[in-house]
Coordinates of C-alpha atoms in Angstrom, one line a residue:
Chain A
X228 CA 8.6 10.5 0.7
X229 CA 5.1 12.2 1.5
X230 CA 4.6 12.0 5.1
X231 CA 1.0 11.3 6.4
X232 CA 0.0 12.7 9.8
X233 CA -3.0 11.5 11.7
X234 CA -4.7 13.1 14.8
X235 CA -5.7 12.5 17.2
X236 CA -3.4 9.3 17.8
X237 CA -6.3 7.9 20.1
X238 CA -9.6 9.0 21.1
X239 CA -12.1 7.7 23.5
X240 CA -15.9 7.9 22.7
X241 CA -19.4 6.6 23.3
X242 CA -21.7 4.7 21.2
X243 CA -23.6 7.2 19.1
X244 CA -20.9 9.9 19.2
X245 CA -20.0 11.7 16.1
X246 CA -16.2 11.0 15.6
X247 CA -13.8 13.0 13.4
X248 CA -10.4 11.7 12.5
X249 CA -7.9 14.1 10.4
X250 CA -4.9 13.4 8.1
X251 CA -2.6 15.7 6.9
X252 CA 0.0 15.3 4.1
X253 CA 3.2 16.8 4.0
X254 CA 2.4 18.1 0.4
X255 CA -0.6 18.0 -1.9
X256 CA -1.9 14.7 -2.7
X257 CA -5.0 16.0 -4.6
X258 CA -7.6 13.3 -3.7
X259 CA -5.6 10.5 -3.6
X260 CA -6.4 9.6 -0.1
X261 CA -7.9 6.0 1.2
X262 CA -8.9 5.3 4.8
X263 CA -8.9 1.8 6.3
X264 CA -10.1 0.2 9.6
X265 CA -8.1 -2.3 11.2
X266 CA -9.6 -4.7 14.3
X267 CA -6.9 -6.4 16.4
X268 CA -5.5 -9.5 14.9
X269 CA -7.1 -8.6 11.6
X270 CA -6.1 -7.3 8.1
X271 CA -7.3 -3.7 7.4
X272 CA -10.4 -3.2 5.6
X273 CA -10.8 -0.4 2.9
X274 CA -13.4 2.0 3.9
X275 CA -13.1 5.2 1.9
X276 CA -11.2 5.7 -1.4
X277 CA -10.3 8.8 -3.5
X278 CA -10.8 10.9 -0.3
X279 CA -14.8 10.5 -0.2
X280 CA -16.1 7.6 -2.1
X281 CA -17.5 4.8 0.2
X282 CA -16.2 1.4 -0.5
X283 CA -19.0 -1.2 -1.5
X284 CA -20.3 -2.7 1.8
X285 CA -19.2 0.0 4.2
X286 CA -22.1 1.5 6.3
X287 CA -23.1 5.1 5.1
X288 CA -22.2 6.3 8.8
X289 CA -18.6 6.4 7.3
X290 CA -18.0 9.5 5.1
X291 CA -14.7 11.2 4.0
X292 CA -13.8 14.8 2.8
X293 CA -11.0 16.7 2.1
X294 CA -8.3 17.5 -0.8
X295 CA -4.9 18.8 -1.3
X296 CA -3.3 18.3 2.2
X297 CA -6.1 18.2 4.7
X298 CA -8.6 15.3 5.3
X299 CA -11.1 13.9 7.5
X300 CA -13.0 10.9 8.2
X301 CA -16.2 11.1 10.0
X302 CA -18.2 8.3 11.6
X303 CA -21.7 10.1 12.2
X304 CA -22.9 7.7 15.0
X305 CA -20.1 5.5 16.5
X306 CA -21.3 1.7 16.9
X307 CA -19.9 -1.1 19.0
X308 CA -18.4 -2.6 16.1
X309 CA -16.6 0.7 14.8
X310 CA -14.1 0.6 18.0
X311 CA -10.7 -0.2 15.8
X312 CA -7.6 1.6 14.6
X313 CA -8.1 3.8 11.6
X314 CA -5.4 4.7 8.9
X315 CA -5.2 7.1 6.0
X316 CA -2.9 6.3 3.1
X317 CA -1.8 8.4 0.2
X318 CA -1.5 7.1 -3.4
X319 CA -0.6 10.2 -5.1
X320 CA 3.2 9.1 -5.1
X321 CA 4.3 5.4 -6.2
X322 CA 5.9 5.4 -2.7
X323 CA 2.8 4.7 -0.8
X324 CA 2.5 5.9 2.7
X325 CA 0.1 5.6 5.7
X326 CA -0.5 7.8 8.7
X327 CA 0.4 6.5 12.0
X328 CA -3.1 5.3 12.7
X329 CA -5.9 6.7 15.2
X330 CA -7.1 4.2 18.0
X331 CA -10.7 4.6 18.8
X332 CA -11.7 3.3 22.1
X333 CA -14.7 3.0 24.3
X334 CA -15.4 5.5 26.8
Chain B
X392 CA -14.1 -15.2 -3.5
X393 CA -11.0 -13.5 -3.5
X394 CA -8.4 -15.3 -1.4
X395 CA -4.7 -14.6 -0.8
X396 CA -2.8 -16.8 1.5
X397 CA 0.8 -16.1 2.7
X398 CA 3.4 -18.7 3.5
X399 CA 7.1 -19.0 4.5
X400 CA 7.1 -16.8 7.5
X401 CA 9.1 -17.6 10.3
X402 CA 12.1 -17.1 12.6
X403 CA 15.3 -16.0 10.8
X404 CA 18.9 -14.8 12.2
X405 CA 20.0 -11.2 11.4
X406 CA 21.7 -11.2 8.1
X407 CA 19.8 -14.2 6.9
X408 CA 17.3 -14.6 4.1
X409 CA 13.7 -15.5 3.9
X410 CA 11.2 -16.0 0.9
X411 CA 7.3 -15.2 1.3
X412 CA 4.9 -16.7 -1.1
X413 CA 1.4 -15.6 -1.6
X414 CA -1.0 -17.9 -3.4
X415 CA -4.0 -16.3 -4.6
X416 CA -7.2 -17.2 -6.2
X417 CA -10.9 -15.8 -7.1
X418 CA -9.5 -13.1 -9.6
X419 CA -7.6 -12.7 -12.5
X420 CA -4.1 -12.4 -10.9
X421 CA -2.3 -11.4 -14.3
X422 CA -4.5 -8.5 -14.5
X423 CA -3.7 -6.7 -11.0
X424 CA -0.8 -4.8 -9.6
X425 CA 0.2 -6.7 -6.3
X426 CA 1.9 -5.6 -3.2
X427 CA 3.6 -6.3 0.1
X428 CA 2.7 -4.3 3.1
X429 CA 4.2 -5.0 6.5
X430 CA 3.1 -4.2 10.3
X431 CA 5.4 -4.6 13.3
X432 CA 3.8 -5.6 16.6
X433 CA 1.6 -2.9 18.0
X434 CA 2.8 -0.5 15.3
X435 CA 1.3 1.1 12.0
X436 CA 1.0 0.0 8.3
X437 CA 4.2 0.1 6.3
X438 CA 4.4 -0.1 2.5
X439 CA 7.0 -2.4 1.4
X440 CA 7.0 -3.0 -2.3
X441 CA 4.6 -3.4 -5.3
X442 CA 4.9 -5.3 -8.8
X443 CA 2.9 -4.5 -12.1
X444 CA 0.4 -6.9 -13.4
X445 CA 3.2 -8.2 -15.8
X446 CA 6.0 -8.0 -13.5
X447 CA 7.9 -5.4 -15.8
X448 CA 7.7 -2.7 -12.9
X449 CA 8.7 -2.9 -9.3
X450 CA 9.1 -0.4 -6.7
X451 CA 10.3 -0.8 -3.2
X452 CA 10.3 1.3 0.0
X453 CA 13.6 2.7 0.9
X454 CA 13.9 0.3 3.9
X455 CA 13.4 -2.5 1.3
X456 CA 15.6 -1.0 -1.4
X457 CA 18.7 -3.4 -2.4
X458 CA 17.6 -6.3 0.1
X459 CA 14.2 -7.2 -1.0
X460 CA 13.0 -8.5 -4.3
X461 CA 9.7 -8.7 -5.3
X462 CA 8.5 -11.2 -8.1
X463 CA 5.3 -12.8 -9.2
X464 CA 4.4 -16.2 -11.4
X465 CA 1.4 -15.5 -13.4
X466 CA 1.1 -19.0 -14.4
X467 CA 0.9 -20.2 -10.9
X468 CA -1.2 -17.2 -9.5
X469 CA 1.6 -16.7 -6.9
X470 CA 3.3 -13.6 -5.6
X471 CA 6.8 -13.5 -4.0
X472 CA 8.8 -11.2 -1.8
X473 CA 12.5 -12.4 -1.4
X474 CA 14.3 -10.8 1.7
X475 CA 18.0 -10.9 2.3
X476 CA 20.4 -9.2 4.6
X477 CA 17.2 -9.4 7.1
X478 CA 17.5 -7.0 10.3
X479 CA 15.7 -7.1 13.8
X480 CA 13.6 -4.1 12.4
X481 CA 12.2 -6.2 9.8
X482 CA 10.3 -8.2 12.4
X483 CA 6.5 -7.9 11.3
X484 CA 3.4 -9.3 9.9
X485 CA 3.8 -9.2 6.2
X486 CA 0.5 -8.8 4.1
X487 CA 0.0 -9.8 0.6
X488 CA -2.4 -7.3 -0.8
X489 CA -4.2 -6.7 -4.1
X490 CA -5.5 -3.4 -5.5
X491 CA -8.8 -2.5 -6.8
X492 CA -7.5 -2.8 -10.5
X493 CA -7.0 -0.4 -13.4
X494 CA -6.6 3.4 -12.0
X495 CA -6.6 2.4 -8.6
X496 CA -2.8 2.1 -7.9
X497 CA -2.4 1.5 -4.1
X498 CA -6.2 1.1 -3.4
X499 CA -6.1 -2.0 -1.3
X500 CA -9.3 -4.0 -1.4
X501 CA -8.2 -7.4 -0.4
X502 CA -5.4 -8.6 2.1
X503 CA -4.3 -11.9 3.0
X504 CA -4.1 -12.7 6.8
X505 CA -0.6 -12.1 7.0
X506 CA 2.9 -14.2 7.5
X507 CA 5.0 -13.3 10.5
X508 CA 8.6 -12.8 9.9
X509 CA 10.8 -12.7 13.0
X510 CA 14.4 -11.7 12.9
X511 CA 16.4 -12.4 15.8
X512 CA 19.5 -14.3 17.2

């Protein structure tokens, strides 16, 4: 199985802050990396696919980068509605795996 | 509008069985690979199983292999997950998930609301 490691596991930030979340794969996954946002009690929502492509309807303050084993999700200016948990997911292997999640909290 | 509605969750004893269903609408079900993803309370997301659009190919996480069976009825626009030999660690919300289509394996663009499965004596 491909292991996905996210860091940090949680962070505190203020509205307007630039936030970066990293995700590392245990072996190269090329650019087969997606990012999801999940709010409490809700299903996850796709933000970024293929490492850097913004899903339709997702605000442009979200961006993704990386390839191989190292990836980042950046929120350029944190908004109140962005406080949530974020997950990376690899799709290079048929056996899909997710990172452990990064909880973004209000400072 | 794409809709995925899970049903069949509930309380079951360890060693028991349960069948989840997911009724879908708003898209051509028979054209899409479908998935089950679960989430234990306060924990992260875990892929469980997937099935090709025609049902000819299925895949399972190691945790589900040999105990769970994914299937679909394209005539009824319904996805199933038959779970047997359930363990306490299978307790979770189970999401029915659709991907974005051709060349988008695992790109989850639509999710159901989830069905809670509780395995406890």
